[in-house]
Short mmCIF file of C-alpha atoms in Angstrom, two decimals:
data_model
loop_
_atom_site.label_atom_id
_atom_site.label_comp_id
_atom_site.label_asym_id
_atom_site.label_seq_id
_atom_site.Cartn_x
_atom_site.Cartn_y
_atom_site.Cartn_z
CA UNK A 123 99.78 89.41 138.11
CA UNK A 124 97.16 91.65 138.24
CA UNK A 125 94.19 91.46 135.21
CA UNK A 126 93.54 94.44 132.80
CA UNK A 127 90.06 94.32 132.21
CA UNK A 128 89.92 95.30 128.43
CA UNK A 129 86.81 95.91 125.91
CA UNK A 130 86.57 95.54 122.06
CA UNK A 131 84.75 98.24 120.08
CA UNK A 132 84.00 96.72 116.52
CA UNK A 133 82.48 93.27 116.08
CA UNK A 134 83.02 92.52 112.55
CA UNK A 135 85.46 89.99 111.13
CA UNK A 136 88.90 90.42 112.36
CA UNK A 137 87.19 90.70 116.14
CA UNK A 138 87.26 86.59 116.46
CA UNK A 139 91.01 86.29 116.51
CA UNK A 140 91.36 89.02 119.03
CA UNK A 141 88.67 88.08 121.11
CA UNK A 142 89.92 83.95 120.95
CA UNK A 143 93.63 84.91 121.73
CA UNK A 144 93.05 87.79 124.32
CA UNK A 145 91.84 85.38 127.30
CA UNK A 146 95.24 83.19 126.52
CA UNK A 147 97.16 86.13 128.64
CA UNK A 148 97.16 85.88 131.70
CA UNK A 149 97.24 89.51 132.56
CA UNK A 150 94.08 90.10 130.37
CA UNK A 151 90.46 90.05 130.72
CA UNK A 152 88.44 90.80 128.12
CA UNK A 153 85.04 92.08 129.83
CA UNK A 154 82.56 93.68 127.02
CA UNK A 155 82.39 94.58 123.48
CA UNK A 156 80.59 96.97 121.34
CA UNK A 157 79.82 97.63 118.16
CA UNK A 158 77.13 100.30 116.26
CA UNK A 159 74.88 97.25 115.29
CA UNK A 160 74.42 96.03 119.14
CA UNK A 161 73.18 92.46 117.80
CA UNK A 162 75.95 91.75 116.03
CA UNK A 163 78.13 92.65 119.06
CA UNK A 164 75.78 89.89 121.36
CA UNK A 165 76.26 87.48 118.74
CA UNK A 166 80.47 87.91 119.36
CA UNK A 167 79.97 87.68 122.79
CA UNK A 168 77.73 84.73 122.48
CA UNK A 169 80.38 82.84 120.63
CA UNK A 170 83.72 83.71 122.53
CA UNK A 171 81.69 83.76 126.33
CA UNK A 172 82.30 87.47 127.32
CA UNK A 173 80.37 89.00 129.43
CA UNK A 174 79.26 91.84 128.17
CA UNK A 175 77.82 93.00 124.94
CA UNK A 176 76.13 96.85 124.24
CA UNK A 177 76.62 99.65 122.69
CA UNK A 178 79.81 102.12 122.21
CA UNK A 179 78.46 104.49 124.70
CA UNK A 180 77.68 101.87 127.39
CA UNK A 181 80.90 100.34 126.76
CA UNK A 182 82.75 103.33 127.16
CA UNK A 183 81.10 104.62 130.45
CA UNK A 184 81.55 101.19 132.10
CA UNK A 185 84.58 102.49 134.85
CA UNK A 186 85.69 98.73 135.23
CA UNK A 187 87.01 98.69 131.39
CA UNK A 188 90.79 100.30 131.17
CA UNK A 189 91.88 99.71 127.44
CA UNK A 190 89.84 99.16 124.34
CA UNK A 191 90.67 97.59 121.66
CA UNK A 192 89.43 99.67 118.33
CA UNK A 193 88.11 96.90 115.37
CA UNK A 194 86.55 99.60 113.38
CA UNK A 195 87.05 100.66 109.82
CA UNK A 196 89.66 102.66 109.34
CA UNK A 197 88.27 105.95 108.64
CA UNK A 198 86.54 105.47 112.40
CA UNK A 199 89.53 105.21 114.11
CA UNK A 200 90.73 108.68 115.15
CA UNK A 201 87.08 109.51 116.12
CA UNK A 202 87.01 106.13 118.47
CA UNK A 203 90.39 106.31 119.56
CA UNK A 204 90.17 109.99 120.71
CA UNK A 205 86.43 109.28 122.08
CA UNK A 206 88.08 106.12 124.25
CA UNK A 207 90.80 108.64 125.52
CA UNK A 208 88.50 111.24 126.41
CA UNK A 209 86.62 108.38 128.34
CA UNK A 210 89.59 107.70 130.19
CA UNK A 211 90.47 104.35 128.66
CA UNK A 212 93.91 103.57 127.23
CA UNK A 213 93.42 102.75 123.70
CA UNK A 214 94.91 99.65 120.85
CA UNK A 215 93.93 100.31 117.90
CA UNK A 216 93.96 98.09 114.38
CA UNK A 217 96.06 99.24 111.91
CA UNK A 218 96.74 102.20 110.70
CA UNK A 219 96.91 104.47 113.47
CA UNK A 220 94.52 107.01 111.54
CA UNK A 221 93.84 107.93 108.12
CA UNK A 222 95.65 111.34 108.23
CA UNK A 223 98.64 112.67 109.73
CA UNK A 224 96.59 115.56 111.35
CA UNK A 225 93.97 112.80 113.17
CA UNK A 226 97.64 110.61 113.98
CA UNK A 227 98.89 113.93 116.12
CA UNK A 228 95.53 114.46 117.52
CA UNK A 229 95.50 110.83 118.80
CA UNK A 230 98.93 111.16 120.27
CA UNK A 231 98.20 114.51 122.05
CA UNK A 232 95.31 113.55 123.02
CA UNK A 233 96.84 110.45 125.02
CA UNK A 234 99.15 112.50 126.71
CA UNK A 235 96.81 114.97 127.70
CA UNK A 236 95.05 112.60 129.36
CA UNK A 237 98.78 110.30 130.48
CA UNK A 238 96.84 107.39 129.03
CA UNK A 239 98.56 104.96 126.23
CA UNK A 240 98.14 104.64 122.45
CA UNK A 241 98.82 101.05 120.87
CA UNK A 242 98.72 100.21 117.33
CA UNK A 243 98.52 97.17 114.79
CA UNK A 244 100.01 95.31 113.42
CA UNK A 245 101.76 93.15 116.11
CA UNK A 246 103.03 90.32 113.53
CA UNK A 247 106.52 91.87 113.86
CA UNK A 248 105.87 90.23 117.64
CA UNK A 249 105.97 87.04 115.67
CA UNK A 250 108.00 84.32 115.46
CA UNK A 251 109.16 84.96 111.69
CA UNK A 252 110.32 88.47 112.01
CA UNK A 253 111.01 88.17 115.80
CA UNK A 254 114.05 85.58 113.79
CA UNK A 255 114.69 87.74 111.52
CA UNK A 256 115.45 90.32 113.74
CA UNK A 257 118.02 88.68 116.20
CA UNK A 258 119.81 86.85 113.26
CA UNK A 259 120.75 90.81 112.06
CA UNK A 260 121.34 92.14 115.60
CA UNK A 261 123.93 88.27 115.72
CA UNK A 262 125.63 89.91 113.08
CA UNK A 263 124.81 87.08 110.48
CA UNK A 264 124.75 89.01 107.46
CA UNK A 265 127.16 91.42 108.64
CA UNK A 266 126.19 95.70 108.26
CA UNK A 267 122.94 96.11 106.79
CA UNK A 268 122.92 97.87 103.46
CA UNK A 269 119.62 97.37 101.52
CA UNK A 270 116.40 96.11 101.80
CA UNK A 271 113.32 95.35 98.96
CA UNK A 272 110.04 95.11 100.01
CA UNK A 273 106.98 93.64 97.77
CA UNK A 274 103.49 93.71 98.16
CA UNK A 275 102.33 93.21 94.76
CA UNK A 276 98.60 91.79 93.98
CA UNK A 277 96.04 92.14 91.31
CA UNK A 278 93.44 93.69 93.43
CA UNK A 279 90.85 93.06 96.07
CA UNK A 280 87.73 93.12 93.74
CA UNK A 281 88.63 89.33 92.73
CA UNK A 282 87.49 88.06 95.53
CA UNK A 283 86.53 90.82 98.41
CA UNK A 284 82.77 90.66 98.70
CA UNK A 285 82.45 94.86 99.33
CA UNK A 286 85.74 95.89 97.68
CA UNK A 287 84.85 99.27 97.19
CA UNK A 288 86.89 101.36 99.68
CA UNK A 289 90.01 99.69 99.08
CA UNK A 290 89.99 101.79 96.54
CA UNK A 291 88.80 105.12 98.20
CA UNK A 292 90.26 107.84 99.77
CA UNK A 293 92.40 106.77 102.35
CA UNK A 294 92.47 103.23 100.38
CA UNK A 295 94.77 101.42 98.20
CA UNK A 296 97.47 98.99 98.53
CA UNK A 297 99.71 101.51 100.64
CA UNK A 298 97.45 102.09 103.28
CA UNK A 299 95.99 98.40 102.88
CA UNK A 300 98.59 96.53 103.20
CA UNK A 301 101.52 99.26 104.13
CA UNK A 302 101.75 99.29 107.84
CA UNK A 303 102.53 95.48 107.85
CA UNK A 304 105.86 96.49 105.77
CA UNK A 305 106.81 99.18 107.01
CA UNK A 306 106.56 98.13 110.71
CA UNK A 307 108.35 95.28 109.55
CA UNK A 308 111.44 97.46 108.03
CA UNK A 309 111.15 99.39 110.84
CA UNK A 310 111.82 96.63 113.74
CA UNK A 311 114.37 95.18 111.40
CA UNK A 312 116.25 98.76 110.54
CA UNK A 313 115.36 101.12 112.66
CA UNK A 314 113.45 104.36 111.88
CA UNK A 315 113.14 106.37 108.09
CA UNK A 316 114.68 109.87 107.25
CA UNK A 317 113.43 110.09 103.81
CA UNK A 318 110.99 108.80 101.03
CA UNK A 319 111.28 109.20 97.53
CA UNK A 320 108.26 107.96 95.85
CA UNK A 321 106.01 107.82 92.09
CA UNK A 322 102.05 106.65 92.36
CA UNK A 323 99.63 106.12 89.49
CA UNK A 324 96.29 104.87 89.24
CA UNK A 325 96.50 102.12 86.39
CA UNK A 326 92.65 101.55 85.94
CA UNK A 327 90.75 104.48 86.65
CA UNK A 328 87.83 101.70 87.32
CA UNK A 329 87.22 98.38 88.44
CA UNK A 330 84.65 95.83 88.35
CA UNK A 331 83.92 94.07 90.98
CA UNK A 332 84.60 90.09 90.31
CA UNK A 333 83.47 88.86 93.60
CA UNK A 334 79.73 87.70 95.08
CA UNK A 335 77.10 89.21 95.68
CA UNK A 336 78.28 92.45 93.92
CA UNK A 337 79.61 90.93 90.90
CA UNK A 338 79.65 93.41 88.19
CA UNK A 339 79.43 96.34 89.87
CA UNK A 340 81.57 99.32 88.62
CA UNK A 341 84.32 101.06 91.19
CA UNK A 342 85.49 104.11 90.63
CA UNK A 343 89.22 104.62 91.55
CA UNK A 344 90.18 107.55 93.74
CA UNK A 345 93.37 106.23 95.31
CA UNK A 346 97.01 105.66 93.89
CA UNK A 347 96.73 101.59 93.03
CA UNK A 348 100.57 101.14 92.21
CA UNK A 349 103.54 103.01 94.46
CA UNK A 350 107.14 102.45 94.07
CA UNK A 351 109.89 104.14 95.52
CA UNK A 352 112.63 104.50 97.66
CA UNK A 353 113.70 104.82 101.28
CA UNK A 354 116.44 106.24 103.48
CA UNK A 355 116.77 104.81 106.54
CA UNK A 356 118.24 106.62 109.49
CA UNK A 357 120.63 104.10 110.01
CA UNK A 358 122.42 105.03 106.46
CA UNK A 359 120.52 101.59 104.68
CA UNK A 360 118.58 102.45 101.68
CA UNK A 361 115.20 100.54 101.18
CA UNK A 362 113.19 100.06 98.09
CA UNK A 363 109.10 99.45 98.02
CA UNK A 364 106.21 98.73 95.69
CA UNK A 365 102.90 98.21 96.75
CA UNK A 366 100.29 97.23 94.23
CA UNK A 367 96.86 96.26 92.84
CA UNK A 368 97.48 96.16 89.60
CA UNK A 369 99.52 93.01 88.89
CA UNK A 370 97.11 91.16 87.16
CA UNK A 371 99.46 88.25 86.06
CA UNK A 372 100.32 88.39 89.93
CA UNK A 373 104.06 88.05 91.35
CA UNK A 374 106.86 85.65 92.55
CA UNK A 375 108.65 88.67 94.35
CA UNK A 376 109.66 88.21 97.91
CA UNK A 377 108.05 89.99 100.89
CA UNK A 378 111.24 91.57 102.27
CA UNK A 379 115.11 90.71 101.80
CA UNK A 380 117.72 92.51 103.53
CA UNK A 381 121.28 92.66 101.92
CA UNK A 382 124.35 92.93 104.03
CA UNK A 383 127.95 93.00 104.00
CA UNK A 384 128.06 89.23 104.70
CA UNK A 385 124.96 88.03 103.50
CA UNK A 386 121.25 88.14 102.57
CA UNK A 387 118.12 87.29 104.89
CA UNK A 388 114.54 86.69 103.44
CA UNK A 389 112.30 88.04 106.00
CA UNK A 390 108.54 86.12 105.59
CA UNK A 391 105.38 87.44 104.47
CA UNK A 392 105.00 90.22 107.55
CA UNK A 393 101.22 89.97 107.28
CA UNK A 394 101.54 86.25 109.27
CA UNK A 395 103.37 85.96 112.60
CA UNK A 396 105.38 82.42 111.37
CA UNK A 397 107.96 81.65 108.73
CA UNK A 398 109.81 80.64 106.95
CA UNK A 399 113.45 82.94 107.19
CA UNK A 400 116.22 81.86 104.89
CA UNK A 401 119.77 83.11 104.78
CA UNK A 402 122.49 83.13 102.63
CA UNK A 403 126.00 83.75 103.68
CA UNK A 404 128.99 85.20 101.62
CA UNK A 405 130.29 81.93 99.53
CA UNK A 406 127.12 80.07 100.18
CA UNK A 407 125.85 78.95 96.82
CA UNK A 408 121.91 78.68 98.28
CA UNK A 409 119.63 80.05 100.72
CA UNK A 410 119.20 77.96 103.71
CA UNK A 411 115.96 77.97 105.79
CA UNK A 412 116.92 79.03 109.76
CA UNK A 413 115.00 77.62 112.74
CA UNK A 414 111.79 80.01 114.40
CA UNK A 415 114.26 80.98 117.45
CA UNK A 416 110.41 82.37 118.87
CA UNK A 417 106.69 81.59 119.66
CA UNK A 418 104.06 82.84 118.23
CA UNK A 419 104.34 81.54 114.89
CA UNK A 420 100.53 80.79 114.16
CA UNK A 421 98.23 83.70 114.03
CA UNK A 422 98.49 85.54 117.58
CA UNK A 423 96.70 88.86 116.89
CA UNK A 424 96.87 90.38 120.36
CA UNK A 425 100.19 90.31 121.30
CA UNK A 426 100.48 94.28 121.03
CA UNK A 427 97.70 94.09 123.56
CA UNK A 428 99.38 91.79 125.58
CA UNK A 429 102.44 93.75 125.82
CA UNK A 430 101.01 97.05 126.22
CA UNK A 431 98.51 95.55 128.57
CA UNK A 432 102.00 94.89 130.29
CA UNK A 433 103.19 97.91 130.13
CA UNK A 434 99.73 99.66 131.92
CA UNK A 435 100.38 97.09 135.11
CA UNK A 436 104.29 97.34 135.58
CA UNK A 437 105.34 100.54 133.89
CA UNK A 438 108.09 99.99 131.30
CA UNK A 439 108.15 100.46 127.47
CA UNK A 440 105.45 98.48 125.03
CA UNK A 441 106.56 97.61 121.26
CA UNK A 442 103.56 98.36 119.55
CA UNK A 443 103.14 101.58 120.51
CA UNK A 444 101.61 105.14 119.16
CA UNK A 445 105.07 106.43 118.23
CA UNK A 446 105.39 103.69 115.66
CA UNK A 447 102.34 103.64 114.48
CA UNK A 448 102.42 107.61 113.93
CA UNK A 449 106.08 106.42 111.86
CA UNK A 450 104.70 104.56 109.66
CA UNK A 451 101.43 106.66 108.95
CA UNK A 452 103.30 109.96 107.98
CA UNK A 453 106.04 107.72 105.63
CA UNK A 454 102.94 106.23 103.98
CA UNK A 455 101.65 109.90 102.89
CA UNK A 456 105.30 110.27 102.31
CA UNK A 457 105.62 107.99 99.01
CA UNK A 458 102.39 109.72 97.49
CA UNK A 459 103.23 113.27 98.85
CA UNK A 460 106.90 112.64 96.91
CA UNK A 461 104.90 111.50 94.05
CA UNK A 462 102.95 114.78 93.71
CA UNK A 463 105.73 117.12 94.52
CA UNK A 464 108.17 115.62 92.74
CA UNK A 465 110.64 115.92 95.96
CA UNK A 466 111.98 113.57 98.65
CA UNK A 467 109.42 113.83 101.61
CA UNK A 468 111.64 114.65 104.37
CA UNK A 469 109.95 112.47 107.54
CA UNK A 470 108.87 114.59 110.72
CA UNK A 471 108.50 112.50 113.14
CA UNK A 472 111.08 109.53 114.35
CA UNK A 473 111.07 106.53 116.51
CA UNK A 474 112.71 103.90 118.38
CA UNK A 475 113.58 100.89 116.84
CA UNK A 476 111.50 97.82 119.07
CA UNK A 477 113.04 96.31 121.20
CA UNK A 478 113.29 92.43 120.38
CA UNK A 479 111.01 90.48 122.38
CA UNK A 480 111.21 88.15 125.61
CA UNK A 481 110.18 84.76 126.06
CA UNK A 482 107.70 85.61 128.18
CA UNK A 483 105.51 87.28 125.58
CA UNK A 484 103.58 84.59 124.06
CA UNK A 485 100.09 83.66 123.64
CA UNK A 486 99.68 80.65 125.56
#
């Protein structure tokens, strides 16, 4: 197979598992990265022996390079993503797609202007945990779908985040955080949303910070910190959510369950790519833990790459793609713009439920 030669724009932490995982693909080459601090970028390229390290603009004019891969914060990524299409690269992003729904759409069109392809995190509904989940409701194994719960409930990132400060800004806060790992996840398990009902509130209008080296330092909150609410799946199942910083006392909530007609599954944690899944059937008096029926189990950020990367050299569909992404960025404004109008948000846009994946994408 042919290699996609690939850069990454954005050198800072969550760089090293993409740029240790992307050379385990065959069909991948990962040539150059970039990042605004140039050193930083040569000491990533140092580490993980790729060729190439400079700045965005050098990246970005190099006609070898296809796809990037776009590490930055999220607040950069519109501006990135649209400067990569513009370039003529195809473009995977890390999650979310953008901060707003306007810079979402102007990422999409943008891509199609140009007939280049938009790829978003997260890809650990790729994984083996989900990936499980997924064929043990399309086997029929807890019957029609009915409900679903989803929990991400924490006590906030100030206890141990050493710059905590815009998880709690604009564009912040445990919905956009942590968000597009569950509703992805509800997504490839259920299929696309028509509706959101949703309340926010911010609990502490300030936060110290708890963590080194900015212990002590005051944050002042400008972001819903605790959403809750309710969502109507095309499909006719009915979903509820709560994200949250404010648990101080913490949680023992599940991730995600899914209630059907014959049974209930407990989906895993969809911020990891592994397990465990447990089921329990009508009559069953406890849940039983099911088999990985996958790969990818251990932490394989990349495989949206990978099968997008695919997607570039054969043609076909990719699962991890802008469509979703967009999905799951307007539903997210959905809860809070419910919240402030006191209506259901009625969702715009629509998807295609992912297609489960083949053996033959793993990370090697």
């Amino acid at each position: 197979m042919k290699k996609l030669k690939i850069g990454i724009i954005g050198c800072g932490h969550i760089s090293s598992i993409y740029m240790q995982n992307c050379p385990k693909f065959e069909h991948l080459e990962l040539v150059g990265c970039a990042d605004l601090d140039v050193e930083r970028a040569k000491a990533q390229a140092d580490t993980f022996n790729i060729p190439k390290s400079c700045s965005v603009e050098e990246l970005l004019s190099d006609p070898e390079i296809e796809l990037i891969i776009n590490l930055t914060i999220p607040k950069a990524h519109a501006a990135v993503c649209i400067q990569a299409l513009e370039a003529g690269k195809h473009v995977f992003t890390e999650k979310p797609l953008a901060v707003t729904r306007e810079e979402g759409r102007q990422i999409l069109e943008t891509a199609q202007k140009h007939n280049l392809l938009v790829g978003s995190a997260p890809d650990t509904f790729l994984g083996a945990g989900i990936q499980t989940a997924v064929q043990l409701i399309e086997q029929g194994e807890i019957g029609v779908p009915i409900g679903a719960s989803a929990f991400m409930i924490s006590r906030g990132h100030e206890h141990w985040h050493p710059d905590p400060a815009f998880y709690y800004d604009l564009g912040g806060g445990p919905m956009f955080d942590m968000g597009p790992y569950y509703l992805t996840a509800l997504v490839a398990l259920l299929g696309p949303i028509k509706r959101i009902s949703g309340s926010t509130r911010i609990s502490y209008p300030e936060r110290t910070v708890l963590s080194q080296p900015k212990a002590g330092t005051k944050i002042k909150v400008s972001t819903p910190t605790h959403i809750s609410g309710v969502i109507d799946f095309a499909s006719g199942v009915i979903g509820n959510m709560t994200t949250s910083f404010d648990a101080i006392g913490g949680t023992s909530l599940p991730p995600i369950e899914i209630y059907g007609s014959e049974g209930t599954l407990l989906v895993p944690d969809p911020n990891t790519f592994g397990g465990p899944v447990k089921i329990r059937k009508r009559d069953e008096m406890e849940f039983k833990e099911v088999s990985l029926t996958f790969g990818n189990d251990q932490n394989s950020r990349g495989l949206g790459v990978a099968d997008m990367a695919k997607a570039i050299l054969e043609g076909g569909k990719y699962r991890a793609n802008g469509r979703l992404a967009y999905h799951v960025l307007e539903a997210m404004h959905g809860f809070h713009d419910s919240s402030n109008s006191g209506r259901h948000y009625i969702m715009q846009s629509t998807c295609d439920r992912p297609e489960p994946v083949d053996l033959e994408l793993q990370v090697k």
